[in-house]
CSV table of C-alpha atoms and ligand atoms in Angstrom, one decimal:
chain,number,residue,atom,x,y,z
A,1179,MET,CA,98.5,-86.7,293.5
A,1180,LYS,CA,101.1,-89.1,294.7
A,1181,LYS,CA,101.5,-90.4,291.2
A,1182,ILE,CA,102.0,-86.9,289.9
A,1183,LYS,CA,104.5,-86.1,292.6
A,1184,SER,CA,106.5,-89.2,291.9
A,1185,PHE,CA,106.3,-88.4,288.2
A,1186,ILE,CA,107.7,-84.9,288.9
A,1187,SER,CA,110.5,-86.3,291.0
A,1188,PHE,CA,111.2,-88.8,288.2
A,1189,LEU,CA,111.3,-86.0,285.7
A,1190,LEU,CA,113.7,-84.0,288.0
A,1191,LEU,CA,115.9,-87.0,288.4
A,1192,LEU,CA,115.9,-87.6,284.6
A,1193,VAL,CA,116.9,-84.0,284.0
A,1194,LEU,CA,119.6,-84.3,286.6
A,1195,ILE,CA,120.9,-87.5,285.1
A,1196,LEU,CA,120.8,-86.1,281.6
A,1197,SER,CA,122.4,-82.8,282.5
A,1198,SER,CA,125.1,-84.4,284.6
A,1199,GLY,CA,125.7,-87.0,281.9
A,1200,CYS,CA,125.7,-84.3,279.3
A,1201,ASN,CA,128.2,-82.3,281.4
A,1202,GLN,CA,130.4,-85.2,281.8
A,1203,ALA,CA,130.2,-86.0,278.1
A,1204,ASN,CA,131.2,-82.4,277.3
A,1205,LYS,CA,134.0,-82.5,279.8
A,1206,VAL,CA,135.4,-85.7,278.3
A,1207,GLU,CA,135.1,-84.3,274.9
A,1208,ILE,CA,137.0,-81.2,275.8
A,1209,GLU,CA,139.7,-83.2,277.5
A,1210,ASP,CA,140.0,-85.5,274.5
A,1211,GLU,CA,140.3,-82.6,272.2
A,1212,SER,CA,143.1,-81.0,274.2
A,1213,ASN,CA,144.9,-84.3,274.4
A,1214,LYS,CA,144.6,-84.8,270.8
A,1215,ASP,CA,146.0,-81.3,270.1
A,1216,GLU,CA,149.0,-82.0,272.3
A,1217,GLU,CA,149.8,-85.3,270.7
A,1218,ASN,CA,149.2,-84.1,267.3
A,1219,ILE,CA,151.7,-81.2,267.1
A,1220,LYS,CA,153.2,-81.8,263.7
A,1221,ILE,CA,156.5,-80.1,262.8
A,1222,VAL,CA,158.0,-80.2,259.3
A,1223,THR,CA,161.6,-79.2,259.0
A,1224,THR,CA,163.8,-78.8,255.8
A,1225,LEU,CA,167.3,-79.6,256.9
A,1226,PHE,CA,168.8,-82.0,259.5
A,1227,PRO,CA,170.0,-79.4,262.1
A,1228,GLN,CA,166.5,-78.0,262.7
A,1229,TYR,CA,165.0,-81.5,262.6
A,1230,ASP,CA,167.4,-82.5,265.4
A,1231,PHE,CA,166.9,-79.2,267.4
A,1232,ALA,CA,163.1,-79.6,267.2
A,1233,ARG,CA,163.2,-83.1,268.5
A,1234,GLU,CA,165.4,-82.0,271.4
A,1235,ILE,CA,162.9,-79.3,272.3
A,1236,ALA,CA,159.6,-80.9,271.7
A,1237,LYS,CA,160.6,-84.5,272.7
A,1238,ASP,CA,157.4,-86.7,272.8
A,1239,LYS,CA,155.0,-83.8,272.4
A,1240,ALA,CA,155.4,-83.5,268.6
A,1241,GLU,CA,155.9,-85.5,265.5
A,1242,VAL,CA,158.9,-84.0,263.7
A,1243,ILE,CA,159.3,-84.7,260.0
A,1244,LEU,CA,162.5,-84.1,258.0
A,1245,LEU,CA,161.7,-83.3,254.4
A,1246,LEU,CA,165.1,-84.3,253.0
A,1247,PRO,CA,165.2,-88.1,252.4
A,1248,PRO,CA,168.4,-89.6,253.9
A,1249,GLY,CA,171.5,-89.1,251.8
A,1250,VAL,CA,170.0,-86.5,249.5
A,1251,GLU,CA,172.1,-83.4,248.7
A,1252,ALA,CA,170.2,-80.4,250.3
A,1253,HIS,CA,170.8,-77.6,247.8
A,1254,SER,CA,169.3,-79.4,244.8
A,1255,PHE,CA,166.3,-80.6,246.8
A,1256,GLU,CA,162.8,-79.8,245.5
A,1257,PRO,CA,159.7,-80.7,247.6
A,1258,THR,CA,157.3,-83.4,246.2
A,1259,PRO,CA,153.5,-82.8,246.1
A,1260,GLN,CA,153.4,-85.0,249.2
A,1261,ASP,CA,155.9,-82.8,251.0
A,1262,ILE,CA,153.9,-79.7,250.2
A,1263,THR,CA,150.8,-81.4,251.6
A,1264,ASN,CA,152.7,-82.2,254.8
A,1265,ILE,CA,153.9,-78.6,255.1
A,1266,LYS,CA,150.3,-77.4,254.7
A,1267,LYS,CA,149.0,-79.9,257.3
A,1268,SER,CA,151.7,-79.1,259.8
A,1269,ASP,CA,151.4,-76.9,262.9
A,1270,ILE,CA,154.9,-75.6,262.4
A,1271,PHE,CA,157.0,-75.4,259.3
A,1272,ILE,CA,160.7,-74.7,260.0
A,1273,TYR,CA,163.0,-73.7,257.2
A,1274,THR,CA,166.5,-72.1,257.0
A,1275,GLY,CA,165.6,-69.1,254.8
A,1276,GLU,CA,165.1,-67.9,251.3
A,1277,TYR,CA,168.7,-68.6,250.1
A,1278,MET,CA,168.6,-72.2,251.3
A,1279,GLU,CA,165.0,-73.0,250.3
A,1280,PRO,CA,164.1,-70.7,247.5
A,1281,TRP,CA,160.9,-72.8,246.9
A,1282,ALA,CA,159.6,-72.2,250.4
A,1283,GLU,CA,158.1,-68.7,250.0
A,1284,LYS,CA,155.7,-69.8,247.3
A,1285,ILE,CA,154.4,-72.7,249.5
A,1286,ILE,CA,154.0,-70.4,252.5
A,1287,LYS,CA,152.0,-67.9,250.4
A,1288,ASN,CA,149.7,-70.7,249.3
A,1289,ILE,CA,149.2,-72.2,252.7
A,1290,GLY,CA,145.9,-70.3,252.8
A,1291,ASP,CA,143.9,-70.3,256.0
A,1292,THR,CA,145.4,-73.3,257.7
A,1293,ASN,CA,147.0,-72.5,261.1
A,1294,THR,CA,150.6,-73.4,260.1
A,1295,ILE,CA,153.2,-71.2,261.6
A,1296,SER,CA,156.2,-70.7,259.4
A,1297,VAL,CA,159.6,-70.1,261.0
A,1298,ASP,CA,162.4,-68.6,258.9
A,1299,LEU,CA,165.5,-69.4,261.0
A,1300,SER,CA,167.7,-66.8,259.3
A,1301,SER,CA,165.5,-63.9,260.2
A,1302,GLY,CA,167.4,-61.5,262.4
A,1303,ILE,CA,170.8,-62.9,261.3
A,1304,GLU,CA,172.9,-60.7,259.0
A,1305,LEU,CA,173.7,-63.0,256.1
A,1306,MET,CA,177.1,-62.7,254.4
A,1307,ASP,CA,177.6,-62.1,250.7
A,1308,GLU,CA,180.0,-64.3,248.8
A,1309,GLY,CA,181.9,-61.2,247.6
A,1310,ASP,CA,182.9,-60.3,251.2
A,1311,ASP,CA,184.7,-63.6,251.6
A,1312,HIS,CA,186.5,-63.5,248.3
A,1313,ASP,CA,188.0,-60.2,249.0
A,1314,HIS,CA,189.0,-61.4,252.4
A,1315,ASP,CA,190.5,-64.5,250.9
A,1316,HIS,CA,192.6,-62.7,248.3
A,1317,ASP,CA,193.9,-60.3,250.9
A,1318,HIS,CA,195.3,-63.0,253.0
A,1319,ASP,CA,196.2,-65.8,250.7
A,1320,HIS,CA,199.0,-64.6,248.6
A,1321,GLU,CA,201.7,-62.2,249.6
A,1322,GLY,CA,204.0,-60.4,247.3
A,1323,ASP,CA,204.3,-60.8,243.5
A,1324,ASP,CA,202.4,-64.0,243.4
A,1325,HIS,CA,199.3,-62.2,244.6
A,1326,ASP,CA,199.2,-59.6,241.8
A,1327,HIS,CA,199.9,-62.2,239.2
A,1328,ASP,CA,197.1,-64.4,240.4
A,1329,HIS,CA,194.7,-61.6,240.6
A,1330,GLU,CA,195.3,-60.4,237.0
A,1331,GLU,CA,195.0,-63.9,235.7
A,1332,HIS,CA,191.6,-64.2,237.2
A,1333,HIS,CA,190.4,-61.0,235.7
A,1334,GLU,CA,191.6,-62.0,232.3
A,1335,ASP,CA,189.7,-65.3,232.6
A,1336,GLU,CA,186.3,-64.7,231.0
A,1337,GLU,CA,184.7,-67.7,232.6
A,1338,HIS,CA,185.8,-66.6,236.1
A,1339,HIS,CA,184.6,-63.1,235.3
A,1340,GLU,CA,181.2,-64.4,234.4
A,1341,ASP,CA,181.0,-66.3,237.6
A,1342,GLU,CA,181.9,-63.2,239.5
A,1343,GLU,CA,179.1,-61.4,237.8
A,1344,HIS,CA,176.9,-64.2,238.9
A,1345,HIS,CA,178.0,-63.7,242.5
A,1346,HIS,CA,176.7,-60.2,242.7
A,1347,HIS,CA,173.3,-61.3,241.6
A,1348,GLY,CA,173.5,-64.5,243.5
A,1349,GLY,CA,172.3,-65.2,247.0
A,1350,LYS,CA,173.8,-64.9,250.4
A,1351,ASP,CA,175.3,-67.6,252.5
A,1352,PRO,CA,172.6,-69.7,254.1
A,1353,HIS,CA,174.9,-72.0,256.2
A,1354,ILE,CA,174.1,-70.4,259.6
A,1355,TRP,CA,173.6,-73.7,261.5
A,1356,LEU,CA,177.4,-74.5,261.3
A,1357,ASP,CA,178.0,-71.6,263.7
A,1358,PRO,CA,177.2,-73.0,267.2
A,1359,VAL,CA,176.2,-69.5,268.4
A,1360,TYR,CA,173.7,-69.0,265.6
A,1361,ALA,CA,172.5,-72.5,266.3
A,1362,GLN,CA,171.5,-71.3,269.8
A,1363,LYS,CA,169.4,-68.5,268.2
A,1364,MET,CA,167.8,-71.1,265.9
A,1365,VAL,CA,166.8,-73.1,269.1
A,1366,ASP,CA,165.2,-70.0,270.6
A,1367,ASP,CA,163.1,-69.5,267.4
A,1368,ILE,CA,161.9,-73.1,267.5
A,1369,VAL,CA,161.0,-72.8,271.2
A,1370,GLU,CA,159.0,-69.6,270.5
A,1371,SER,CA,157.0,-71.3,267.8
A,1372,LEU,CA,156.2,-74.3,270.0
A,1373,VAL,CA,155.1,-72.0,272.8
A,1374,LYS,CA,152.7,-70.3,270.3
A,1375,VAL,CA,151.2,-73.5,269.2
A,1376,ASP,CA,151.0,-75.2,272.6
A,1377,SER,CA,151.2,-72.7,275.5
A,1378,THR,CA,150.1,-75.3,278.1
A,1379,ASN,CA,153.6,-76.8,277.8
A,1380,GLU,CA,155.5,-73.6,277.6
A,1381,GLU,CA,157.7,-74.4,280.6
A,1382,PHE,CA,158.6,-77.8,279.2
A,1383,TYR,CA,159.7,-76.3,275.8
A,1384,ARG,CA,161.7,-73.5,277.5
A,1385,GLU,CA,163.5,-75.9,279.8
A,1386,ASN,CA,164.4,-78.3,277.0
A,1387,GLY,CA,165.6,-75.4,274.9
A,1388,GLU,CA,167.8,-74.0,277.7
A,1389,GLU,CA,169.2,-77.4,278.4
A,1390,TYR,CA,170.1,-78.0,274.7
A,1391,LYS,CA,171.5,-74.5,274.3
A,1392,LYS,CA,173.9,-75.3,277.2
A,1393,LYS,CA,175.3,-78.2,275.1
A,1394,LEU,CA,175.7,-75.9,272.1
A,1395,GLN,CA,177.5,-73.4,274.2
A,1396,GLU,CA,179.9,-76.1,275.5
A,1397,LEU,CA,180.5,-77.0,271.8
A,1398,HIS,CA,181.2,-73.4,271.0
A,1399,GLU,CA,183.6,-73.2,273.9
A,1400,SER,CA,185.4,-76.3,272.8
A,1401,PHE,CA,186.0,-74.9,269.3
A,1402,THR,CA,187.1,-71.6,270.8
A,1403,GLU,CA,189.7,-73.3,273.0
A,1404,THR,CA,190.9,-75.6,270.3
A,1405,PHE,CA,191.6,-72.9,267.7
A,1406,LYS,CA,193.7,-71.0,270.2
A,1407,LYS,CA,196.2,-73.9,269.9
A,1408,THR,CA,196.3,-75.0,266.3
A,1409,LYS,CA,199.4,-74.6,264.1
A,1410,HIS,CA,197.3,-73.7,261.0
A,1411,ARG,CA,194.5,-71.2,260.8
A,1412,LYS,CA,193.2,-72.0,257.4
A,1413,ILE,CA,190.6,-74.6,256.4
A,1414,ILE,CA,191.3,-75.8,252.9
A,1415,TYR,CA,188.0,-77.3,251.7
A,1416,GLY,CA,187.4,-79.4,248.6
A,1417,GLY,CA,183.6,-79.0,249.1
A,1418,HIS,CA,181.3,-76.1,248.5
A,1419,PHE,CA,181.5,-73.0,250.6
A,1420,ALA,CA,179.6,-74.1,253.7
A,1421,PHE,CA,181.8,-73.1,256.6
A,1422,GLY,CA,181.9,-69.3,256.1
A,1423,TYR,CA,180.1,-68.4,259.4
A,1424,PHE,CA,181.9,-71.1,261.3
A,1425,ALA,CA,185.3,-69.7,260.1
A,1426,LYS,CA,184.3,-66.2,260.9
A,1427,ARG,CA,183.2,-67.1,264.4
A,1428,TYR,CA,186.5,-68.6,265.2
A,1429,GLY,CA,188.7,-66.2,263.3
A,1430,LEU,CA,189.9,-68.8,260.8
A,1431,GLU,CA,190.5,-68.5,257.1
A,1432,TYR,CA,188.6,-70.7,254.8
A,1433,ILE,CA,188.8,-71.5,251.1
A,1434,SER,CA,186.6,-73.5,248.8
A,1435,PRO,CA,187.0,-73.9,245.0
A,1436,TYR,CA,183.3,-73.6,244.3
A,1437,ASN,CA,181.6,-70.4,243.2
A,1438,GLY,CA,178.3,-69.6,245.0
A,1439,PHE,CA,177.1,-71.4,248.1
A,1440,THR,CA,176.0,-74.7,246.5
A,1441,PRO,CA,177.8,-77.7,245.0
A,1442,ASN,CA,175.8,-77.4,241.8
A,1443,ALA,CA,178.5,-76.0,239.5
A,1444,GLU,CA,181.8,-77.8,239.2
A,1445,PRO,CA,184.9,-75.9,240.2
A,1446,THR,CA,187.3,-74.8,237.4
A,1447,PRO,CA,190.8,-76.2,237.2
A,1448,GLN,CA,192.1,-72.7,238.1
A,1449,ARG,CA,190.3,-72.8,241.4
A,1450,ILE,CA,191.6,-76.3,242.1
A,1451,THR,CA,195.1,-75.0,241.4
A,1452,GLU,CA,194.5,-72.2,243.7
A,1453,LEU,CA,193.8,-74.7,246.5
A,1454,ILE,CA,196.9,-76.6,245.8
A,1455,GLU,CA,198.9,-73.4,245.9
A,1456,ASN,CA,197.3,-72.7,249.3
A,1457,MET,CA,198.3,-76.1,250.6
A,1458,LYS,CA,201.9,-75.5,249.6
A,1459,PHE,CA,201.9,-72.0,251.0
A,1460,THR,CA,200.5,-72.9,254.4
A,1461,GLY,CA,202.3,-76.3,254.6
A,1462,SER,CA,199.0,-77.9,255.5
A,1463,LYS,CA,198.8,-81.7,255.3
A,1464,ALA,CA,195.1,-82.1,255.2
A,1465,ILE,CA,192.4,-81.5,252.6
A,1466,TYR,CA,188.9,-81.5,253.8
A,1467,TYR,CA,185.9,-82.9,251.8
A,1468,GLU,CA,182.2,-82.6,252.3
A,1469,GLU,CA,179.5,-85.1,253.2
A,1470,LEU,CA,177.2,-87.0,250.8
A,1471,ILE,CA,179.0,-86.0,247.6
A,1472,ASP,CA,181.7,-87.8,245.7
A,1473,PRO,CA,184.9,-86.0,246.9
A,1474,LYS,CA,186.4,-85.5,243.5
A,1475,VAL,CA,188.2,-82.2,244.2
A,1476,ALA,CA,189.7,-83.4,247.5
A,1477,THR,CA,190.8,-86.6,245.8
A,1478,ILE,CA,192.7,-84.7,243.0
A,1479,ILE,CA,194.3,-82.4,245.6
A,1480,SER,CA,195.2,-85.3,247.8
A,1481,GLU,CA,196.8,-87.1,244.8
A,1482,GLN,CA,198.8,-84.0,243.8
A,1483,THR,CA,200.0,-83.0,247.2
A,1484,GLY,CA,200.0,-86.2,249.3
A,1485,ALA,CA,197.6,-84.4,251.8
A,1486,GLU,CA,195.3,-86.5,253.9
A,1487,MET,CA,191.6,-86.4,253.1
A,1488,LEU,CA,189.5,-85.6,256.1
A,1489,LEU,CA,185.7,-85.2,256.3
A,1490,LEU,CA,184.3,-81.9,257.5
A,1491,HIS,CA,180.6,-82.6,257.8
A,1492,GLY,CA,178.3,-79.7,256.7
A,1493,ALA,CA,175.3,-81.3,258.5
A,1494,HIS,CA,172.8,-80.2,255.8
A,1495,ASN,CA,171.6,-83.8,255.8
A,1496,ILE,CA,172.7,-87.2,257.0
A,1497,SER,CA,173.1,-90.6,255.3
A,1498,LYS,CA,170.8,-93.6,255.9
A,1499,GLU,CA,173.5,-95.3,258.0
A,1500,GLU,CA,173.9,-92.1,260.2
A,1501,LEU,CA,170.1,-91.9,260.6
A,1502,GLU,CA,170.0,-95.5,261.7
A,1503,LYS,CA,172.8,-95.0,264.2
A,1504,GLY,CA,170.9,-92.0,265.7
A,1505,VAL,CA,173.6,-89.5,264.9
A,1506,SER,CA,172.9,-86.0,266.2
A,1507,TYR,CA,174.0,-82.5,265.2
A,1508,ILE,CA,176.3,-82.4,268.2
A,1509,ASP,CA,177.8,-85.8,267.3
A,1510,LEU,CA,178.6,-84.4,263.8
A,1511,MET,CA,180.1,-81.2,265.2
A,1512,GLU,CA,182.2,-83.1,267.7
A,1513,GLU,CA,183.6,-85.3,265.0
A,1514,ASN,CA,184.4,-82.1,263.0
A,1515,LEU,CA,186.2,-80.8,266.0
A,1516,GLU,CA,188.4,-83.9,266.2
A,1517,ARG,CA,189.2,-83.7,262.5
A,1518,LEU,CA,190.0,-80.0,262.7
A,1519,LYS,CA,192.3,-80.7,265.6
A,1520,GLN,CA,194.0,-83.3,263.4
A,1521,GLY,CA,194.2,-81.3,260.1
A,1522,LEU,CA,195.0,-77.9,261.6
A,1523,GLU,CA,197.6,-79.6,263.9
A,1524,TYR,CA,196.5,-79.0,267.4
A,1525,ILE,CA,199.3,-78.5,269.8
A,1526,GLU,CA,198.6,-79.9,273.3
B,753,ZN,ZN1,175.6,-76.0,251.6
């Protein structure tokens, strides 16, 4: 009897030990899993601005990957099979929109049943057509007889005509990130995607987002104040048409010799001449050039007019040196601010 009793208590003890051990094991496992999830949030971004924004919002809670290798021109970029695998394995895939990354849609469709959230940062933003800007430009550039002459010449020019046809079928302006107000909207979209993937840290993401948006708002205010006091109000740009939203935001005029919104097609001599005429007309002493591309057009214009060449960084991507220095989107935009002060002749 005693033996049986002690055997029963032994059994009970065993059950207790096992069940508590089991419980503990379960608990540990669950904790492990949630930790793993937190540490493993993987974000894949296409361009540098969203890469930088995502890092500012997620900080140490996510691994953020920039698809563009350092120094690569963004518009001609095509993802490698490894990039596509990375996108499919990611928790969040952040891209600019169909006009910047025409290849993205197909990948998103083929993502299948993985839990990747795709974020189209241009959704909800009314994108501009190229046509809009050209009309705008011609209305303001030339006054009097010169204007009509110029216009007729362009219409007679078959090549230009073909390009214009191309515009109408072509895309819309994808360069939303260069407007610090749209940049704040981009930050909101990234915050929401992180909250969806990791709601436990919702407050953390929202706070970081708000803090970063304050910096973007300060940047926006600096631009607004600066352009109230510049002698010139026109940015003459030797690079491709990237600063359309920026110029619109601050009521500036903007001219680029490229057709379309990419640097893929070389500007015609007529368009370069048009820029030179603009320089003479406005009395501007600065010609701006773009990042990461040989500034051929700006060099020609500088040689012909004696204008100073200044970099206006489109922030699509950064160079290897910039990456190593830890350059941020805000750094690039603050440098742009300084060069615009210089080139548009800021009056203290
Ligand atoms: Zn561009």
